[in-house]
Short mmCIF file of C-alpha atoms in Angstrom, two decimals:
data_model
loop_
_atom_site.label_atom_id
_atom_site.label_comp_id
_atom_site.label_asym_id
_atom_site.label_seq_id
_atom_site.Cartn_x
_atom_site.Cartn_y
_atom_site.Cartn_z
CA UNK A 1 0.10 0.02 -0.01
CA UNK A 2 1.32 3.45 -1.02
CA UNK A 3 0.58 5.40 2.12
CA UNK A 4 2.11 8.91 1.31
CA UNK A 5 -1.30 10.39 1.45
CA UNK A 6 -2.18 9.10 4.74
CA UNK A 7 1.17 10.30 6.03
CA UNK A 8 0.78 13.56 4.63
CA UNK A 9 -2.89 13.93 6.32
CA UNK A 10 -1.17 13.28 9.51
CA UNK A 11 1.53 15.82 8.79
CA UNK A 12 4.17 13.15 8.73
CA UNK A 13 7.11 13.17 6.34
CA UNK A 14 6.71 11.97 2.97
CA UNK A 15 9.42 11.03 0.16
CA UNK A 16 7.18 13.19 -2.19
CA UNK A 17 4.09 15.26 -2.21
CA UNK A 18 0.84 13.05 -2.55
CA UNK A 19 -1.63 13.73 -5.26
CA UNK A 20 -5.33 13.29 -5.86
CA UNK A 21 -8.06 15.19 -7.57
CA UNK A 22 -11.36 16.10 -6.55
CA UNK A 23 -13.71 14.66 -9.28
CA UNK A 24 -10.74 12.50 -10.59
CA UNK A 25 -13.11 9.71 -11.15
CA UNK A 26 -15.89 11.09 -13.85
CA UNK A 27 -16.80 13.47 -16.48
CA UNK A 28 -13.38 14.15 -17.89
CA UNK A 29 -12.41 10.63 -18.82
CA UNK A 30 -13.85 9.16 -22.25
CA UNK A 31 -14.29 5.76 -20.74
CA UNK A 32 -16.65 7.30 -18.08
CA UNK A 33 -18.32 9.31 -20.78
CA UNK A 34 -18.84 6.11 -22.55
CA UNK A 35 -20.10 4.42 -19.38
CA UNK A 36 -22.79 7.36 -19.16
CA UNK A 37 -24.26 6.57 -22.61
CA UNK A 38 -25.52 3.53 -20.92
CA UNK A 39 -26.25 4.42 -17.31
CA UNK A 40 -27.54 7.30 -15.31
CA UNK A 41 -25.54 8.77 -12.51
CA UNK A 42 -27.54 7.64 -10.01
CA UNK A 43 -27.69 4.13 -11.23
CA UNK A 44 -23.76 4.08 -11.33
CA UNK A 45 -23.72 5.32 -7.84
CA UNK A 46 -26.12 2.36 -6.85
CA UNK A 47 -24.60 -0.31 -8.83
CA UNK A 48 -21.30 -1.47 -6.67
CA UNK A 49 -19.37 -2.99 -9.87
CA UNK A 50 -20.05 0.30 -11.72
CA UNK A 51 -19.09 2.55 -8.89
CA UNK A 52 -15.96 0.55 -8.32
CA UNK A 53 -15.06 0.59 -11.79
CA UNK A 54 -15.48 4.37 -12.30
CA UNK A 55 -13.26 4.70 -9.03
CA UNK A 56 -10.64 2.80 -10.56
CA UNK A 57 -10.26 4.44 -13.96
CA UNK A 58 -7.86 7.48 -13.11
CA UNK A 59 -6.12 5.21 -10.74
CA UNK A 60 -5.14 3.12 -13.89
CA UNK A 61 -4.54 6.23 -16.02
CA UNK A 62 -2.10 8.26 -13.51
CA UNK A 63 -0.04 7.89 -10.74
CA UNK A 64 -2.37 9.35 -8.21
CA UNK A 65 -1.67 8.62 -4.40
CA UNK A 66 -5.33 8.04 -3.55
CA UNK A 67 -8.68 6.75 -4.93
CA UNK A 68 -12.15 8.51 -4.28
CA UNK A 69 -14.97 6.67 -4.26
CA UNK A 70 -17.42 7.50 -7.08
CA UNK A 71 -20.57 8.33 -5.74
CA UNK A 72 -22.72 11.64 -5.26
CA UNK A 73 -23.16 13.70 -2.15
CA UNK A 74 -27.05 13.62 -2.57
CA UNK A 75 -27.19 9.76 -2.37
CA UNK A 76 -27.71 9.76 1.25
CA UNK A 77 -30.37 12.52 0.90
CA UNK A 78 -32.17 10.31 -1.37
CA UNK A 79 -32.09 7.41 1.21
CA UNK A 80 -33.96 9.83 3.56
CA UNK A 81 -36.86 9.73 1.25
CA UNK A 82 -36.42 12.81 -1.10
CA UNK A 83 -37.20 12.47 -4.58
CA UNK A 84 -34.59 13.80 -6.76
CA UNK A 85 -32.76 13.51 -9.97
CA UNK A 86 -29.08 14.36 -11.02
CA UNK A 87 -29.57 16.28 -14.26
CA UNK A 88 -26.53 16.42 -16.69
CA UNK A 89 -25.02 19.84 -16.75
CA UNK A 90 -27.16 21.26 -13.88
CA UNK A 91 -26.75 18.90 -10.91
CA UNK A 92 -29.48 17.61 -8.32
CA UNK A 93 -32.94 18.66 -8.80
CA UNK A 94 -35.34 18.35 -5.93
CA UNK A 95 -38.87 17.75 -6.97
CA UNK A 96 -40.49 19.16 -3.52
CA UNK A 97 -38.15 21.60 -1.87
CA UNK A 98 -38.35 22.06 1.81
CA UNK A 99 -39.71 25.46 3.22
CA UNK A 100 -41.08 24.31 6.73
CA UNK A 101 -40.80 22.42 9.72
CA UNK A 102 -43.43 19.94 8.44
CA UNK A 103 -41.48 19.60 5.27
CA UNK A 104 -38.06 18.68 7.24
CA UNK A 105 -40.19 16.11 9.53
CA UNK A 106 -40.72 14.06 5.98
CA UNK A 107 -37.05 13.33 6.17
CA UNK A 108 -36.46 9.99 7.78
CA UNK A 109 -33.26 8.43 9.40
CA UNK A 110 -31.04 6.51 7.26
CA UNK A 111 -30.04 2.94 8.20
CA UNK A 112 -26.67 2.34 5.97
CA UNK A 113 -26.78 -1.42 6.12
CA UNK A 114 -30.18 -1.10 4.52
CA UNK A 115 -30.31 2.19 2.44
CA UNK A 116 -26.63 2.31 1.54
CA UNK A 117 -25.66 -1.08 1.11
CA UNK A 118 -24.37 -0.51 -2.29
CA UNK A 119 -21.98 1.94 -1.44
CA UNK A 120 -20.48 -0.51 1.41
CA UNK A 121 -20.29 -3.24 -1.10
CA UNK A 122 -18.44 -0.91 -3.56
CA UNK A 123 -15.83 0.12 -0.91
CA UNK A 124 -15.17 -3.56 0.08
CA UNK A 125 -14.64 -4.46 -3.57
CA UNK A 126 -12.26 -1.61 -4.02
CA UNK A 127 -10.22 -1.96 -1.06
CA UNK A 128 -9.13 -5.45 -2.28
CA UNK A 129 -8.10 -3.88 -5.71
CA UNK A 130 -6.32 -0.90 -4.72
CA UNK A 131 -2.78 -0.27 -3.66
CA UNK A 132 -3.56 3.37 -2.62
CA UNK A 133 -6.19 4.60 0.10
CA UNK A 134 -9.77 4.91 -0.55
CA UNK A 135 -11.31 8.38 0.26
CA UNK A 136 -14.95 8.32 1.22
CA UNK A 137 -16.85 11.46 1.54
CA UNK A 138 -20.16 13.29 2.18
CA UNK A 139 -21.82 16.64 1.51
CA UNK A 140 -21.53 19.01 4.32
CA UNK A 141 -24.74 20.12 6.35
CA UNK A 142 -24.90 23.62 4.83
CA UNK A 143 -24.57 22.38 1.19
CA UNK A 144 -26.89 19.52 1.61
CA UNK A 145 -29.46 21.93 3.23
CA UNK A 146 -29.18 24.16 0.16
CA UNK A 147 -29.90 21.71 -2.33
CA UNK A 148 -33.00 20.70 -0.31
CA UNK A 149 -34.33 24.17 0.26
CA UNK A 150 -33.24 25.60 -3.15
CA UNK A 151 -34.57 22.51 -5.11
CA UNK A 152 -31.32 22.63 -6.86
CA UNK A 153 -28.26 24.57 -7.69
CA UNK A 154 -28.09 28.28 -6.63
CA UNK A 155 -26.13 31.42 -7.00
CA UNK A 156 -27.67 33.65 -4.36
CA UNK A 157 -28.85 30.87 -1.81
CA UNK A 158 -31.66 33.24 -0.96
CA UNK A 159 -34.30 30.60 0.12
CA UNK A 160 -31.73 28.82 2.14
CA UNK A 161 -30.52 31.97 4.01
CA UNK A 162 -34.10 33.05 4.43
CA UNK A 163 -34.97 29.69 6.17
CA UNK A 164 -31.88 29.96 8.20
CA UNK A 165 -32.47 33.37 9.40
CA UNK A 166 -36.35 33.40 9.69
CA UNK A 167 -37.07 29.97 10.84
CA UNK A 168 -35.00 28.82 13.35
CA UNK A 169 -36.87 25.77 14.20
CA UNK A 170 -36.87 24.45 10.77
CA UNK A 171 -33.20 25.10 10.20
CA UNK A 172 -32.18 23.34 13.44
CA UNK A 173 -34.15 20.38 12.64
CA UNK A 174 -32.93 20.04 9.28
CA UNK A 175 -29.36 20.39 10.21
CA UNK A 176 -30.03 18.08 12.95
CA UNK A 177 -31.36 15.23 10.58
CA UNK A 178 -28.69 16.05 7.85
CA UNK A 179 -25.76 15.90 10.42
CA UNK A 180 -27.21 12.33 11.48
CA UNK A 181 -27.33 11.29 7.96
CA UNK A 182 -23.77 12.42 7.11
CA UNK A 183 -22.52 10.66 10.26
CA UNK A 184 -24.10 7.67 9.73
CA UNK A 185 -22.94 7.68 5.77
CA UNK A 186 -19.20 8.59 6.59
CA UNK A 187 -19.07 5.52 9.42
CA UNK A 188 -20.70 2.92 7.19
CA UNK A 189 -17.74 3.89 4.54
CA UNK A 190 -15.14 3.85 6.99
CA UNK A 191 -16.20 0.66 8.68
CA UNK A 192 -16.18 -0.92 5.08
CA UNK A 193 -12.84 -0.03 4.53
CA UNK A 194 -12.37 3.65 3.36
CA UNK A 195 -8.99 4.99 4.72
CA UNK A 196 -9.86 8.63 4.99
CA UNK A 197 -13.04 10.77 4.45
CA UNK A 198 -13.74 14.28 3.05
CA UNK A 199 -16.53 16.61 3.75
CA UNK A 200 -17.65 18.57 1.07
CA UNK A 201 -19.33 21.68 2.21
CA UNK A 202 -18.75 23.16 -1.06
CA UNK A 203 -21.17 26.45 -0.69
CA UNK A 204 -20.49 27.11 2.89
CA UNK A 205 -18.04 29.96 1.46
CA UNK A 206 -21.38 31.95 0.89
CA UNK A 207 -21.77 32.57 4.57
CA UNK A 208 -20.16 35.21 6.44
CA UNK A 209 -17.84 33.97 9.31
CA UNK A 210 -20.39 35.16 11.90
CA UNK A 211 -23.20 33.22 10.31
CA UNK A 212 -21.14 30.30 9.53
CA UNK A 213 -20.22 30.08 13.38
CA UNK A 214 -23.79 30.55 14.45
CA UNK A 215 -25.81 28.47 12.04
CA UNK A 216 -23.25 25.65 10.56
CA UNK A 217 -20.07 25.20 12.50
CA UNK A 218 -21.88 23.47 15.70
CA UNK A 219 -23.11 20.71 13.12
CA UNK A 220 -19.95 20.51 11.45
CA UNK A 221 -18.20 19.98 14.65
CA UNK A 222 -20.79 17.12 15.46
CA UNK A 223 -19.95 15.22 11.91
CA UNK A 224 -16.25 15.42 12.53
CA UNK A 225 -16.72 14.09 16.14
CA UNK A 226 -19.05 11.63 14.93
CA UNK A 227 -16.29 9.52 13.28
CA UNK A 228 -13.47 10.59 15.25
CA UNK A 229 -13.20 7.23 17.17
CA UNK A 230 -12.86 5.43 13.88
CA UNK A 231 -9.26 7.07 13.65
CA UNK A 232 -9.11 8.02 9.92
CA UNK A 233 -7.96 11.38 8.59
CA UNK A 234 -10.74 13.74 7.97
CA UNK A 235 -10.58 16.47 5.17
CA UNK A 236 -12.71 19.62 5.34
CA UNK A 237 -13.40 21.54 2.15
CA UNK A 238 -15.38 24.54 0.76
CA UNK A 239 -15.13 26.87 -2.13
CA UNK A 240 -14.62 30.33 -1.86
CA UNK A 241 -13.97 29.87 2.00
CA UNK A 242 -10.65 31.58 2.60
CA UNK A 243 -12.60 33.58 5.30
CA UNK A 244 -13.56 30.60 7.12
CA UNK A 245 -10.50 28.47 7.19
CA UNK A 246 -9.55 28.43 11.14
CA UNK A 247 -13.41 27.65 11.71
CA UNK A 248 -13.07 24.61 9.38
CA UNK A 249 -9.95 23.55 10.97
CA UNK A 250 -11.74 24.05 14.38
CA UNK A 251 -14.66 21.92 13.30
CA UNK A 252 -12.20 19.04 13.67
CA UNK A 253 -10.71 18.45 10.42
CA UNK A 254 -7.18 16.99 10.21
CA UNK A 255 -6.84 18.35 6.79
CA UNK A 256 -8.32 21.52 5.42
CA UNK A 257 -8.68 22.04 1.55
CA UNK A 258 -7.84 25.30 0.05
CA UNK A 259 -9.25 26.56 -3.28
CA UNK A 260 -7.09 28.58 -5.72
CA UNK A 261 -8.02 32.09 -4.38
CA UNK A 262 -5.42 31.79 -1.22
CA UNK A 263 -1.79 31.33 -1.61
CA UNK A 264 -1.02 28.02 0.11
CA UNK A 265 1.59 29.42 2.31
CA UNK A 266 -0.72 32.03 3.58
CA UNK A 267 -3.29 29.13 4.47
CA UNK A 268 -0.57 27.20 6.32
CA UNK A 269 0.30 30.14 8.26
CA UNK A 270 -3.24 30.75 9.25
CA UNK A 271 -3.80 27.19 10.06
CA UNK A 272 -0.86 26.58 12.02
CA UNK A 273 1.09 23.45 12.63
CA UNK A 274 -0.56 19.98 13.24
CA UNK A 275 -3.28 20.55 10.63
CA UNK A 276 -2.37 19.53 6.98
CA UNK A 277 -3.43 21.60 3.79
CA UNK A 278 -4.72 20.37 0.53
CA UNK A 279 -4.76 22.21 -2.94
CA UNK A 280 -4.70 24.08 -4.48
CA UNK A 281 -4.13 24.70 -8.46
CA UNK A 282 -7.18 26.29 -10.22
CA UNK A 283 -8.84 23.74 -12.33
CA UNK A 284 -9.40 26.12 -15.27
CA UNK A 285 -5.48 26.26 -15.54
CA UNK A 286 -5.61 22.62 -16.98
CA UNK A 287 -7.68 24.07 -20.12
CA UNK A 288 -4.55 26.11 -21.21
CA UNK A 289 -1.17 25.49 -22.29
CA UNK A 290 0.77 23.17 -20.06
CA UNK A 291 3.60 25.55 -19.65
CA UNK A 292 1.25 27.64 -17.68
CA UNK A 293 0.25 24.54 -15.57
CA UNK A 294 3.90 23.89 -14.61
CA UNK A 295 4.56 27.47 -13.62
CA UNK A 296 1.65 27.68 -11.25
CA UNK A 297 2.35 24.15 -9.83
CA UNK A 298 5.91 24.72 -9.08
CA UNK A 299 4.80 27.98 -7.41
CA UNK A 300 2.41 26.22 -5.15
CA UNK A 301 5.00 23.36 -4.26
CA UNK A 302 7.52 26.25 -3.50
CA UNK A 303 5.13 27.97 -1.33
CA UNK A 304 3.79 24.90 0.40
CA UNK A 305 7.62 24.39 1.29
CA UNK A 306 9.48 21.39 3.01
CA UNK A 307 7.47 21.29 6.04
CA UNK A 308 5.23 17.97 6.22
CA UNK A 309 1.56 18.01 5.75
CA UNK A 310 0.84 19.12 2.30
CA UNK A 311 -1.52 17.10 -0.31
CA UNK A 312 -1.42 18.35 -3.89
CA UNK A 313 -5.09 18.74 -5.39
CA UNK A 314 -6.90 21.29 -7.49
CA UNK A 315 -8.80 24.12 -5.75
CA UNK A 316 -11.98 22.31 -6.88
CA UNK A 317 -13.21 19.28 -9.10
CA UNK A 318 -11.77 18.51 -12.45
CA UNK A 319 -13.57 20.40 -15.19
CA UNK A 320 -15.33 18.21 -17.75
CA UNK A 321 -13.26 19.50 -20.59
CA UNK A 322 -9.91 18.83 -18.89
CA UNK A 323 -7.67 16.39 -21.26
CA UNK A 324 -6.80 13.46 -19.28
CA UNK A 325 -2.90 13.50 -20.49
CA UNK A 326 -2.81 17.05 -18.70
CA UNK A 327 -3.74 15.59 -15.46
CA UNK A 328 -1.22 12.73 -16.00
CA UNK A 329 1.44 15.18 -16.66
CA UNK A 330 0.67 17.19 -13.82
CA UNK A 331 0.72 14.24 -11.61
CA UNK A 332 4.14 13.27 -12.61
CA UNK A 333 5.29 16.80 -12.38
CA UNK A 334 4.15 17.20 -8.77
CA UNK A 335 5.90 13.80 -8.02
CA UNK A 336 9.18 14.86 -9.70
CA UNK A 337 9.60 18.20 -8.36
CA UNK A 338 8.81 17.53 -4.79
CA UNK A 339 10.88 14.30 -4.42
CA UNK A 340 13.13 14.52 -1.37
#
């Protein structure tokens, strides 16, 4: 087992900077697009053999130091009784968005052995095949809440914030139920064999630090505390959340993901010792000439420095138009430049 990723998560010395990519298993790969011509996203997520196959695709193509389970953050939400679809080019779409306490009360608790057995089976299959660690994941409380309230992706998150500010009872009940579901989902993945987990609270960066502290952080702390006893690295990530880094750390993360908006050395200084950082090449850089990718990558590695505790990744997920060969070259570049 190549354990450089796990060592870096624990801020231990490594021979070279480990690399993996958010959304490395998915839409930019031609073999995945071919599979999608025959199967829907949720169908792939719910079929262990297909989910395992997609997870393995990027590992076969490039020398990444970790695999990330192919699934969707909305899968546990669907198991709570929510009628949803994943629309190509748009994302999750909820038929009946939540807007009141009575709506929230429709959500049921999930039972992973019953409701998410296909995820457990996919994880079990993968840990036999892989020679790198497998990362499990979940959406974060605010992000899942936003999809349920907005009915789909949003730019303003107006409905979400309206409920959060205007109906504390409904908001608290929703966050409570989502927190329980997230913990149950993460624990089932770890118990099935996942070596680390990441919480994607992707849209939490739309909140001010004060609002995040009041309305989200208490639940995020419970998510991370809910898997602490299982002793695997826990990663916390949000987009546009430079102002929340310290709070994301204080939620209980061992690793904080940083998007491309903040230099990695500034993030490391703010987070302090004992917390690893992950990131942070802008995904769109890979759509340009590789010379530019190399320049930005060398700068990130220089800024990250020699201290343990850096995992190279993008500042968000791989974009659909990315050339797989560019990602392969990037992986090799990071390994070569960072070799100690």
